[in-house]
Coordinates of C-alpha atoms in Angstrom, one line a residue:
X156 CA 0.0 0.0 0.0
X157 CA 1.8 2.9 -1.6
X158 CA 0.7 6.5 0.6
X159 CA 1.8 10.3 0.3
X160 CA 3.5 11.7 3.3
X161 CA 5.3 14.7 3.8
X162 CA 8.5 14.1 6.7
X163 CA 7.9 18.4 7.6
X164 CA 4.5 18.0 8.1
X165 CA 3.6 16.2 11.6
X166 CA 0.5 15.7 10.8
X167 CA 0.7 14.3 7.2
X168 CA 3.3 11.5 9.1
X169 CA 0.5 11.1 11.8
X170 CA -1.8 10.4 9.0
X171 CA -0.1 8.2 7.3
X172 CA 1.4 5.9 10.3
X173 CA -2.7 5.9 11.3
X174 CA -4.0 4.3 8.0
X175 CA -1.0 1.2 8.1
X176 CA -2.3 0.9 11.3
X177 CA -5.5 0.7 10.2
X178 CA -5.1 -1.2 6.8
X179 CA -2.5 -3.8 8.2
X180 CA -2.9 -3.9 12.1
X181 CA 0.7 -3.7 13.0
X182 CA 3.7 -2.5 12.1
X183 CA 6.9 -5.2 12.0
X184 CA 9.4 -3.2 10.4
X185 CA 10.4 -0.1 9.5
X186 CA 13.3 1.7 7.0
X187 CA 13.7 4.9 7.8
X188 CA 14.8 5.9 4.3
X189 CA 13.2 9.2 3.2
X190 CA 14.8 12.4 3.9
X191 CA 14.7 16.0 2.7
X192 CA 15.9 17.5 0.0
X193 CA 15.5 20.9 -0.3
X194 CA 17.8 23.8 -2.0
X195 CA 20.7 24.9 0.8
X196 CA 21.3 21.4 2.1
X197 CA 24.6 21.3 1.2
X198 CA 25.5 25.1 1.1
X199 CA 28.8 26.4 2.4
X200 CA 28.5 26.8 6.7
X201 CA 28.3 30.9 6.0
X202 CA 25.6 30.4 3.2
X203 CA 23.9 27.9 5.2
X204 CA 20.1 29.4 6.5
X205 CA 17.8 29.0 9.5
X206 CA 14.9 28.1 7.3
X207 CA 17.3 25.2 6.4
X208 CA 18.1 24.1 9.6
X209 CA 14.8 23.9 10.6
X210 CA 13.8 21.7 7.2
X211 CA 16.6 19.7 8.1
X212 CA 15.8 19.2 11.9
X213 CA 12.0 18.4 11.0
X214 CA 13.2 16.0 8.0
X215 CA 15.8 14.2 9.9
X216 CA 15.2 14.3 13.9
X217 CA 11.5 15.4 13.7
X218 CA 9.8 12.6 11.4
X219 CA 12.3 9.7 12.1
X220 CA 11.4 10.4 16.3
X221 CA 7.4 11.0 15.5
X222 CA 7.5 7.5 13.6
X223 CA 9.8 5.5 16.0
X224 CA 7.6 6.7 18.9
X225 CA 4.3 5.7 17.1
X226 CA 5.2 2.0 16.3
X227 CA 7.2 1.6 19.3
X228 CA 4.3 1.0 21.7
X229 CA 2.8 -1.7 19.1
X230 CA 5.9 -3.3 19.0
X231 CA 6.3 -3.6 22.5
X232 CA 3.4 -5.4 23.4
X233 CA 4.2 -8.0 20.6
X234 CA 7.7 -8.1 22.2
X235 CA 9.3 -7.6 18.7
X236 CA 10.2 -5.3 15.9
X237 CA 12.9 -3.9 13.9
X238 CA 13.6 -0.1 12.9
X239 CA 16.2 0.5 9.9
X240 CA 17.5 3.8 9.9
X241 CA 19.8 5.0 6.8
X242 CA 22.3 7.1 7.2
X243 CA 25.3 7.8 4.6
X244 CA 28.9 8.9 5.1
X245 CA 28.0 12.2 5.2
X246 CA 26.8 11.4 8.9
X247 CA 29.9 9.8 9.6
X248 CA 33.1 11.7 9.0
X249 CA 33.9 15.2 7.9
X250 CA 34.2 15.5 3.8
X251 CA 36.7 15.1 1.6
X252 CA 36.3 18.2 0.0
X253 CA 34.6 22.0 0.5
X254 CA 30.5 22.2 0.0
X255 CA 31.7 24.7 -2.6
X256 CA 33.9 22.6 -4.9
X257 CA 31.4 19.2 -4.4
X258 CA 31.7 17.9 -0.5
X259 CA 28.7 17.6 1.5
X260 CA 27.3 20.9 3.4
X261 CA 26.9 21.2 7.5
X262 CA 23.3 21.1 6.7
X263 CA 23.0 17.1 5.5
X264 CA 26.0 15.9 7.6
X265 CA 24.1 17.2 10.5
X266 CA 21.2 15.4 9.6
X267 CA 22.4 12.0 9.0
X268 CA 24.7 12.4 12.0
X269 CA 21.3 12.4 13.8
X270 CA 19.8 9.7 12.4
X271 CA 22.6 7.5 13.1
X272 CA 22.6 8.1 16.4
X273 CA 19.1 7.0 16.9
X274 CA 19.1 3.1 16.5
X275 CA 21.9 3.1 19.1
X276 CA 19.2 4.3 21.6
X277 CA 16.9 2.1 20.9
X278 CA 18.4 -0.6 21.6
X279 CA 19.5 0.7 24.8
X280 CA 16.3 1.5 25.9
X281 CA 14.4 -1.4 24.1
X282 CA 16.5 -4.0 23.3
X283 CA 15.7 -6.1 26.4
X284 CA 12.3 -5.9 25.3
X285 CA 12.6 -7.6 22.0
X286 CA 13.2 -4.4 19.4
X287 CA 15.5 -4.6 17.1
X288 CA 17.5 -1.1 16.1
X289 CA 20.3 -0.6 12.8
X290 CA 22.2 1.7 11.4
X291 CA 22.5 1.2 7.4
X292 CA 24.9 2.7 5.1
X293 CA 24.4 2.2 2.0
X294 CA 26.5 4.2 0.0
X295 CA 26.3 5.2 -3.8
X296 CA 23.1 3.4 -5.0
X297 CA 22.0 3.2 -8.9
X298 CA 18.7 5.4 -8.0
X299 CA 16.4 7.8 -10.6
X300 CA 16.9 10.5 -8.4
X301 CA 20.9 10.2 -8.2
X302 CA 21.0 9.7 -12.2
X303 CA 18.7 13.1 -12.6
X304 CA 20.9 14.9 -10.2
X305 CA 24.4 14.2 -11.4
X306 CA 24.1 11.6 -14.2
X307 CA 25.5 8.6 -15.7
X308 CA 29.1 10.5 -16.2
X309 CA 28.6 11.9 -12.7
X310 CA 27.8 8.4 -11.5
X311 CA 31.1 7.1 -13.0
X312 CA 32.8 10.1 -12.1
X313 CA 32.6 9.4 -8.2
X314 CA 34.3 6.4 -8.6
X315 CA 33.2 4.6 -6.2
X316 CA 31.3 1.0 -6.0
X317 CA 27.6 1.5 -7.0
X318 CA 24.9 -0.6 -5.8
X319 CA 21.9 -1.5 -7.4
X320 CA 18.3 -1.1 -5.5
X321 CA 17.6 -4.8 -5.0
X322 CA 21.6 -5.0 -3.9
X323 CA 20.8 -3.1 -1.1
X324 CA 16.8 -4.0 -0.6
X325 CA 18.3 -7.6 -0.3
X326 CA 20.6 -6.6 2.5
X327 CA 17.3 -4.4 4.5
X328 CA 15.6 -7.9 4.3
X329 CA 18.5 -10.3 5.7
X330 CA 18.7 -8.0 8.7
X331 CA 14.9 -7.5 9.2
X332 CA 14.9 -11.0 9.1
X333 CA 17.7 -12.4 10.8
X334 CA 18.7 -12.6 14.2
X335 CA 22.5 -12.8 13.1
X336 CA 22.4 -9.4 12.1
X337 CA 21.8 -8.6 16.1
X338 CA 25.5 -8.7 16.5
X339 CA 25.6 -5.3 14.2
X340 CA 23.2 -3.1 16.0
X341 CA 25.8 -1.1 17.3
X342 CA 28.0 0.2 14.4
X343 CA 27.4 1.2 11.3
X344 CA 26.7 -1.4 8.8
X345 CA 28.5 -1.2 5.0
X346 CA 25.4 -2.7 2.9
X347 CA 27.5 -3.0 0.1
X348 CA 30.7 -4.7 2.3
X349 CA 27.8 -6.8 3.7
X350 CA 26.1 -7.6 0.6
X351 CA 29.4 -9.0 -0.7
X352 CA 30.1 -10.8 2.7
X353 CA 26.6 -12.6 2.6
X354 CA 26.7 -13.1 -1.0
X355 CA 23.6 -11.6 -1.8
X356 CA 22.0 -11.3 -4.9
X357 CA 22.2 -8.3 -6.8

């Protein structure tokens, strides 16, 4: 069941987290993947403005809280559950390079920073109780939206490994659905590096 929701709108999540709820029941797992995108993510720190920040803090601490909060409950009284957040380098280390000559801005870095901290916390404060909490990198992946933003020669240009969709999909589902993958809830996990390790298909 495919349904429109805005991550800066509280109520538009509410909305949306009510009909699964009311369509399906329960919730057992959740990918945190949808983030905004907005002009000024990843402007220069002195170009960088308030309306911005707030997007950002709405898009990536706001929505991602509002939506672990809601199915939390639900999950608790089943005693089981799993919450994927997805996070990027960007979150994870400082950039290679200037926001003005290509690197990533404070703006995103920020945000993803915040959502990898969040799965950590989770399972600190509900891991005893059966929910399950990751942290997914999944690093250049073969999307529409990347090819429209920088295209096939900037695709090949980053030269780095890039995934396909399903290589990465696969790797959501063997942790959702393995307890193996229990071991990694408290560092970042490589999709790609565990794609290869697993021997997923692509």
């Amino acid at each position: 069941m495919a349904l429109k929701m805005d991550l800066l709108d509280f109520n538009s999540v509410a909305n949306a987290l009510k009909q699964v709820f009311e369509h399906f029941g329960k919730i057992d797992v959740v990918v945190n993947n949808a983030i905004y995108q907005g002009a000024g993510l990843n402007a220069s720190l002195l170009d960088v403005t308030q309306q911005t920040l707030e997007k950002v803090a709405r898009g990536y601490i706001g929505a991602p809280v509002q939506i672990a909060q809601a199915v939390l409950p639900s999950m608790l009284a089943q005693q089981s559950g799993c919450i994927i957040n997805i996070t990027s380098g960007a979150g994870e280390k400082d950039p290679p390079i200037p926001a003005s000559k290509g690197g990533w801005g404070y703006a995103y870095g920020a945000g993803k920073a915040a959502v990898s901290r969040l799965s950590g916390i989770i399972c600190r404060e509900h891991g005893h109780q059966g929910i399950r909490a990751f942290t997914v990198n999944p690093g250049v992946v073969n999307t529409e939206t990347l090819r429209a933003t920088i295209g096939d020669q900037g695709i090949k240009g980053l030269q780095q490994a890039v995934a396909e969709p399903d290589e990465i999909g696969n790797v959501l589902l063997w942790i959702a659905d393995n307890s193996a993958a229990d071991e990694l809830q408290y560092s970042t996990i490589s999709a790609q590096k565990l794609a290869r390790e697993l021997n997923l298909p692509k």
